[in-house]
PDB file of C-alpha atoms in Angstrom:
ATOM      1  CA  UNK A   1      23.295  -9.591  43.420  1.00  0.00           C
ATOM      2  CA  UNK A   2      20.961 -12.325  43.624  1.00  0.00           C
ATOM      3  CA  UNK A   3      17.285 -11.627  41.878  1.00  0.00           C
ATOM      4  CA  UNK A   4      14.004 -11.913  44.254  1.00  0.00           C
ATOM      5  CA  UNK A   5      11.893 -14.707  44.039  1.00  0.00           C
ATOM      6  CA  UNK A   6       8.418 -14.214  42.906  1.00  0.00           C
ATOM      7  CA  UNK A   7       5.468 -16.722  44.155  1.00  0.00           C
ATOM      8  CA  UNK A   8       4.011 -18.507  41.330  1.00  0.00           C
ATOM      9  CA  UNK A   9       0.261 -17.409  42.435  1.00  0.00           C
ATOM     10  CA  UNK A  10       1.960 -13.583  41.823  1.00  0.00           C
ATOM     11  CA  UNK A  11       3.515 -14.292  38.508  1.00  0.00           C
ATOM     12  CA  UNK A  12      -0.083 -15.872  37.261  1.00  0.00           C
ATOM     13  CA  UNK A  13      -1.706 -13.073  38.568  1.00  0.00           C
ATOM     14  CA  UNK A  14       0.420 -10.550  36.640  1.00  0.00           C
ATOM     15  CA  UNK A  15       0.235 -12.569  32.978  1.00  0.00           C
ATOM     16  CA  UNK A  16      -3.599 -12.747  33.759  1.00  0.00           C
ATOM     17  CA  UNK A  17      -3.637  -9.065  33.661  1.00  0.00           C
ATOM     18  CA  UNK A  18      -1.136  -8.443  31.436  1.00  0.00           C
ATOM     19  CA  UNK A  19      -3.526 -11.025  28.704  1.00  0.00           C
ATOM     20  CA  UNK A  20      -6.688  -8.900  30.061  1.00  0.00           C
ATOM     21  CA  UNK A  21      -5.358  -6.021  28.457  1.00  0.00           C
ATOM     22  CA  UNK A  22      -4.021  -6.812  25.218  1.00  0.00           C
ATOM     23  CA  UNK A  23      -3.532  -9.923  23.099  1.00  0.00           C
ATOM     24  CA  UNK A  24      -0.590 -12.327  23.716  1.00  0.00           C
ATOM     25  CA  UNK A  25       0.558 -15.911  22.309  1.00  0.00           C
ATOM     26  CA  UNK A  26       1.504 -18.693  24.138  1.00  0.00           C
ATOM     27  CA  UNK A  27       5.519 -17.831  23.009  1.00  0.00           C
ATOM     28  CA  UNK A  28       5.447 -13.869  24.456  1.00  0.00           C
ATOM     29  CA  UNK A  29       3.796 -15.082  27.833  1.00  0.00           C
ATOM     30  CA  UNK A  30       6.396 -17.990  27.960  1.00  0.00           C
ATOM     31  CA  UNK A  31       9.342 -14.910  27.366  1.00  0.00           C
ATOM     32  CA  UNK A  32       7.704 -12.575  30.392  1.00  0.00           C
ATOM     33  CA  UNK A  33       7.830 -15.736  32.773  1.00  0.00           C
ATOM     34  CA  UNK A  34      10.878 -16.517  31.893  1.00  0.00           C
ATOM     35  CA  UNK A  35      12.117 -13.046  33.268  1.00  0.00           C
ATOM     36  CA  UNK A  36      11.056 -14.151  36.990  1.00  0.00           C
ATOM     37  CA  UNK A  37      13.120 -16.398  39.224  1.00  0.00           C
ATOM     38  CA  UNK A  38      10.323 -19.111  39.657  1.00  0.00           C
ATOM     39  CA  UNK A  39      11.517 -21.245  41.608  1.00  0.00           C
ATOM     40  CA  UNK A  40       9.936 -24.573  40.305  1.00  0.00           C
ATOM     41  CA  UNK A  41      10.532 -25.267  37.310  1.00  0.00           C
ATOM     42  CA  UNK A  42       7.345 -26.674  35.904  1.00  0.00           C
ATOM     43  CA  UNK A  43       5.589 -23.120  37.154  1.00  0.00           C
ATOM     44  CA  UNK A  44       5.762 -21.815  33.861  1.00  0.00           C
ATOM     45  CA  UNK A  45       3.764 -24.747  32.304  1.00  0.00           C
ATOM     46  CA  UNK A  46       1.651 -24.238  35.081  1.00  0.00           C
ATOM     47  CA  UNK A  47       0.810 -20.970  34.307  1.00  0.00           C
ATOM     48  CA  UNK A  48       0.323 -21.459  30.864  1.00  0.00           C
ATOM     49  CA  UNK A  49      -1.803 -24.239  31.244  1.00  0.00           C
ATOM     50  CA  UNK A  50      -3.983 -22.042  33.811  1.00  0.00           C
ATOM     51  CA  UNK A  51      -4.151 -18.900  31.546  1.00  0.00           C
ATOM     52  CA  UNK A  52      -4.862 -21.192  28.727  1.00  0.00           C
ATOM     53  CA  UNK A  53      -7.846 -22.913  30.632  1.00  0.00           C
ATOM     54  CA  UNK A  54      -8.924 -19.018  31.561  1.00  0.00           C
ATOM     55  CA  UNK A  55      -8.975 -18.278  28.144  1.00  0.00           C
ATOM     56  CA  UNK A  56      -6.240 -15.665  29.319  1.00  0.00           C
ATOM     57  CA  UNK A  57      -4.557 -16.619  26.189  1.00  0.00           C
ATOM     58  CA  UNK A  58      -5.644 -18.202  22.976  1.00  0.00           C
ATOM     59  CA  UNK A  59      -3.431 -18.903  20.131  1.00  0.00           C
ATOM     60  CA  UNK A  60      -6.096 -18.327  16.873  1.00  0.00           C
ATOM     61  CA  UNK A  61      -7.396 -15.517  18.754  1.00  0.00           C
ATOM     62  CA  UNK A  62      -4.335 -13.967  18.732  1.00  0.00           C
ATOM     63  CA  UNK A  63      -3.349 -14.547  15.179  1.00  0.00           C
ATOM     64  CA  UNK A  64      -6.443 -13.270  13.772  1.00  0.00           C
ATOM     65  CA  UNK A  65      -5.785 -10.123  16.001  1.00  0.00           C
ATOM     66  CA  UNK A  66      -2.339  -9.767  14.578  1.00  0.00           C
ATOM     67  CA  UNK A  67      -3.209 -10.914  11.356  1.00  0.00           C
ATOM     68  CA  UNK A  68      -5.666  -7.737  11.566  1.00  0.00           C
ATOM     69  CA  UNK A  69      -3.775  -5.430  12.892  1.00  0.00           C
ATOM     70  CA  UNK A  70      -0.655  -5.771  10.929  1.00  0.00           C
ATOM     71  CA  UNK A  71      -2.360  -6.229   7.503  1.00  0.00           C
ATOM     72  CA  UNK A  72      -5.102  -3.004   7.753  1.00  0.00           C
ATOM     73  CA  UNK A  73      -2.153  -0.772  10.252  1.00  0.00           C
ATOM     74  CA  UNK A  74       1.240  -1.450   9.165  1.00  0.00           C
ATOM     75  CA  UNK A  75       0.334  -2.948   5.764  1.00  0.00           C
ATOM     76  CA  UNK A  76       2.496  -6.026   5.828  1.00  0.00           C
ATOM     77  CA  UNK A  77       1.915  -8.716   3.371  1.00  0.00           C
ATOM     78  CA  UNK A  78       1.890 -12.149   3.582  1.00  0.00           C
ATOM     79  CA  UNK A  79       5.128 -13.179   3.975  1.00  0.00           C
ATOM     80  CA  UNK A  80       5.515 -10.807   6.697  1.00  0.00           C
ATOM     81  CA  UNK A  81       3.336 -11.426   8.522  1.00  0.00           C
ATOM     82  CA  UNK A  82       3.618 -15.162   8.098  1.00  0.00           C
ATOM     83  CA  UNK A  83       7.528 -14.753   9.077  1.00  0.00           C
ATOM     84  CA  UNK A  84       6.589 -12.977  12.152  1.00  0.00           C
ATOM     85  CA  UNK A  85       4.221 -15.486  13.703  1.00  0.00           C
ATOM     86  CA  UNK A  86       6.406 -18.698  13.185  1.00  0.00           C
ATOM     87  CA  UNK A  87       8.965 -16.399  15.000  1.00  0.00           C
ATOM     88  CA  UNK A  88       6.322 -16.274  17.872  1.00  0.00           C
ATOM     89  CA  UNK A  89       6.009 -20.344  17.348  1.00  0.00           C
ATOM     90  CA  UNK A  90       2.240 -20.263  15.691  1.00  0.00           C
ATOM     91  CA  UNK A  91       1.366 -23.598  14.423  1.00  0.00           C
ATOM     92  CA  UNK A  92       0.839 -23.757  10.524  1.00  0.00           C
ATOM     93  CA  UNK A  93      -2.461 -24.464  10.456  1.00  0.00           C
ATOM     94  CA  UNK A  94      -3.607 -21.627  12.566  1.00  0.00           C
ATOM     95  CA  UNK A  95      -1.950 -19.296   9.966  1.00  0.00           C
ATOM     96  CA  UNK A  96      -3.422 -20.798   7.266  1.00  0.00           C
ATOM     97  CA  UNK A  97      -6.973 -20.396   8.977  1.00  0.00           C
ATOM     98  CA  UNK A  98      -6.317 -16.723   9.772  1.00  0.00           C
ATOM     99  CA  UNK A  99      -4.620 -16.054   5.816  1.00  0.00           C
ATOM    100  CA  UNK A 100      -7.503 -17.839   4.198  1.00  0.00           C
ATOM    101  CA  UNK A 101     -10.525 -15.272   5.567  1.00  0.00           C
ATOM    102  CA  UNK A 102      -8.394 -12.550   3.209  1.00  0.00           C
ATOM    103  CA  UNK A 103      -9.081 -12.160  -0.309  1.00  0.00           C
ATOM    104  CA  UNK A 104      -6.555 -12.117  -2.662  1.00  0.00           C
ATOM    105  CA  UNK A 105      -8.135  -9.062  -3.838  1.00  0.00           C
ATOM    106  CA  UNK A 106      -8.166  -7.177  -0.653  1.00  0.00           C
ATOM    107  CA  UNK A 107      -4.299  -7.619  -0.626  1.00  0.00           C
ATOM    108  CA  UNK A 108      -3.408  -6.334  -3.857  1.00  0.00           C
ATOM    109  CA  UNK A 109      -5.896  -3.334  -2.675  1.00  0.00           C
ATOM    110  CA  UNK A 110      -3.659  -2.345   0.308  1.00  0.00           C
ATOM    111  CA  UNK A 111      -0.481  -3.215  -2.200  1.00  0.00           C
ATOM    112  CA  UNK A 112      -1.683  -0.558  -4.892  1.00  0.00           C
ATOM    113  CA  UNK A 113      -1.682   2.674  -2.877  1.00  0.00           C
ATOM    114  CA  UNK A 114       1.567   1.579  -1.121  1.00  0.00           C
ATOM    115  CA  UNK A 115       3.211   1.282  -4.720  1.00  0.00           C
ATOM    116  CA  UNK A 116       1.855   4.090  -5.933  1.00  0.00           C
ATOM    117  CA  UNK A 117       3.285   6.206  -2.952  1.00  0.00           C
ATOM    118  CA  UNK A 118       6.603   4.680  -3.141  1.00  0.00           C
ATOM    119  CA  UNK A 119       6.892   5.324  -6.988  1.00  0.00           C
ATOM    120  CA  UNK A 120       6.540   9.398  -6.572  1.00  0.00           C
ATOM    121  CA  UNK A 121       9.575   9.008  -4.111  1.00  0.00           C
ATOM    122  CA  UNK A 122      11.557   7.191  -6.574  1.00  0.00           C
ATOM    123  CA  UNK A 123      14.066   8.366  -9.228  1.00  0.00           C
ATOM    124  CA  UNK A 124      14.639   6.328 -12.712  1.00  0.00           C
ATOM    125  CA  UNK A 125      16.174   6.238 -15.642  1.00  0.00           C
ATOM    126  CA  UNK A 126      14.037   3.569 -17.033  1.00  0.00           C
ATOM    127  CA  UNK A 127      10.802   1.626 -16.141  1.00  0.00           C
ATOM    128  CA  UNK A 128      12.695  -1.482 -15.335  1.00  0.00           C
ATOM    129  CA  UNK A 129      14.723   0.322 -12.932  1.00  0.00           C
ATOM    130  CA  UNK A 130      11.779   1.798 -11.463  1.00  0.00           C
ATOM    131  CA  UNK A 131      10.030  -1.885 -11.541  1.00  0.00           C
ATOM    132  CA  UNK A 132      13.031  -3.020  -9.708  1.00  0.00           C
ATOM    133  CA  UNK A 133      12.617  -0.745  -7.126  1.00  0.00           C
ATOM    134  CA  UNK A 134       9.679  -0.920  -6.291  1.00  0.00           C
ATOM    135  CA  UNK A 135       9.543  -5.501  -6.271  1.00  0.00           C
ATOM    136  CA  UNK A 136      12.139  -4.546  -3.825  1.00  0.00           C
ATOM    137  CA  UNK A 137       9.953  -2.287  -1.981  1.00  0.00           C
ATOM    138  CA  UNK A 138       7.136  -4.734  -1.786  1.00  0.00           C
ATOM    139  CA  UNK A 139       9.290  -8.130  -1.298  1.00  0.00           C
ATOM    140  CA  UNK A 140      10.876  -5.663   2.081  1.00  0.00           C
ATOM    141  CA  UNK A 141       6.831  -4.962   2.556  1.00  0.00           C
ATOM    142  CA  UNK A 142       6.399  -9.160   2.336  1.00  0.00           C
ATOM    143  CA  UNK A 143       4.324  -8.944  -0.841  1.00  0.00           C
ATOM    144  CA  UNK A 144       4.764 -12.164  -3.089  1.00  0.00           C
ATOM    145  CA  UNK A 145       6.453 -11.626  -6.391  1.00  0.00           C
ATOM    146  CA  UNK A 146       3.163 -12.446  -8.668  1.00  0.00           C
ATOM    147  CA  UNK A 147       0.977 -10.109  -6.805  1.00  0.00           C
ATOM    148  CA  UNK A 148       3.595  -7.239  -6.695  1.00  0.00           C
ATOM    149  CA  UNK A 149       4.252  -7.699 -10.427  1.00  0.00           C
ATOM    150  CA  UNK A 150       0.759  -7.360 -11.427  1.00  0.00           C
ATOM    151  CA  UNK A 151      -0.015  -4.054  -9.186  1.00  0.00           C
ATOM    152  CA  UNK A 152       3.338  -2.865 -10.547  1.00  0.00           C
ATOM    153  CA  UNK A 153       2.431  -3.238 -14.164  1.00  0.00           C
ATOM    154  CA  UNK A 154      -1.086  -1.800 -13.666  1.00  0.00           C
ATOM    155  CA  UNK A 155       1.006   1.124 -11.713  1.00  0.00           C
ATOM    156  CA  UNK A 156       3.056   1.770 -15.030  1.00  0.00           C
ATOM    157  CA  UNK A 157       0.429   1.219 -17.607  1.00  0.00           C
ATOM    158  CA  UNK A 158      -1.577   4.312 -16.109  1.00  0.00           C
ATOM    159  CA  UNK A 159       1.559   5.966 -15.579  1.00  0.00           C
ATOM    160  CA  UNK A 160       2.186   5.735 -19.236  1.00  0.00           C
ATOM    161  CA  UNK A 161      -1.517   6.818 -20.460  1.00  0.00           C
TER     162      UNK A 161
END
């Protein structure tokens, strides 16, 4: 079965809307296109170019939303987050922007309560097993190994008072 055409004007129409109601990057537009038979090839540069010009899409707007929403909603670290927008094909520098308007302070904040959480749902038999677990918890969360360390000591120190 051979899949219907779609006029370009249709398929700009529908990523226009699609970028009115939520926050996309360049990358996830160029996937949706790419489901569409268009039948020039250069339509999907088109488009792009046209949303782009529409500030339909915007590339630092978008990582500073996802930056957001991952950080204070999922509580993703760093690497994580990092990971996921070179996936989407962010350029460096636009992550760096976004990571350097968070404190280092403000991560090991969200890190804490995590840990702590995570180490009442734990069983040990000693503190390094339970310091291994939970480095392993907060590498899997994308928390750097310095900044988990130190939240993970604090965690033990007032676990031992």
């Amino acid at each position: 079965m051979e899949k219907k055409t779609i006029s370009e004007k249709t398929v700009l129409s529908r990523m226009a809307h699609n970028c009115s109601m939520k926050e996309y990057c360049e990358q996830d537009i160029r996937l949706k296109i790419r489901r569409y038979n268009l039948e020039d090839e250069l339509a999907e540069d088109r488009i792009i170019t046209s949303l782009i010009k529409g500030r339909y899409i915007d590339n630092k707007r978008f990582v500073e939303s996802y930056l957001h929403d991952k950080f204070h909603f999922n509580k993703w670290g760093k690497a994580k987050i990092e990971a996921a927008l070179r996936n989407k094909r962010i350029p460096q520098e636009l992550i760096n922007d976004a990571f350097s308007k968070i404190s280092k302070d403000k991560w090991q904040q969200t890190l804490l309560p995590l840990l702590e959480n995570k180490f009442k749902s734990i069983s040990f038999q000693s503190e390094m097993e339970a310091k291994t677990k939970l480095l392993r918890f907060a590498a899997g969360r994308g928390f750097g190994y310095d900044e988990s360390l130190k939240c993970i000591d604090e965690l033990l120190c007032d676990k031992r008072r």
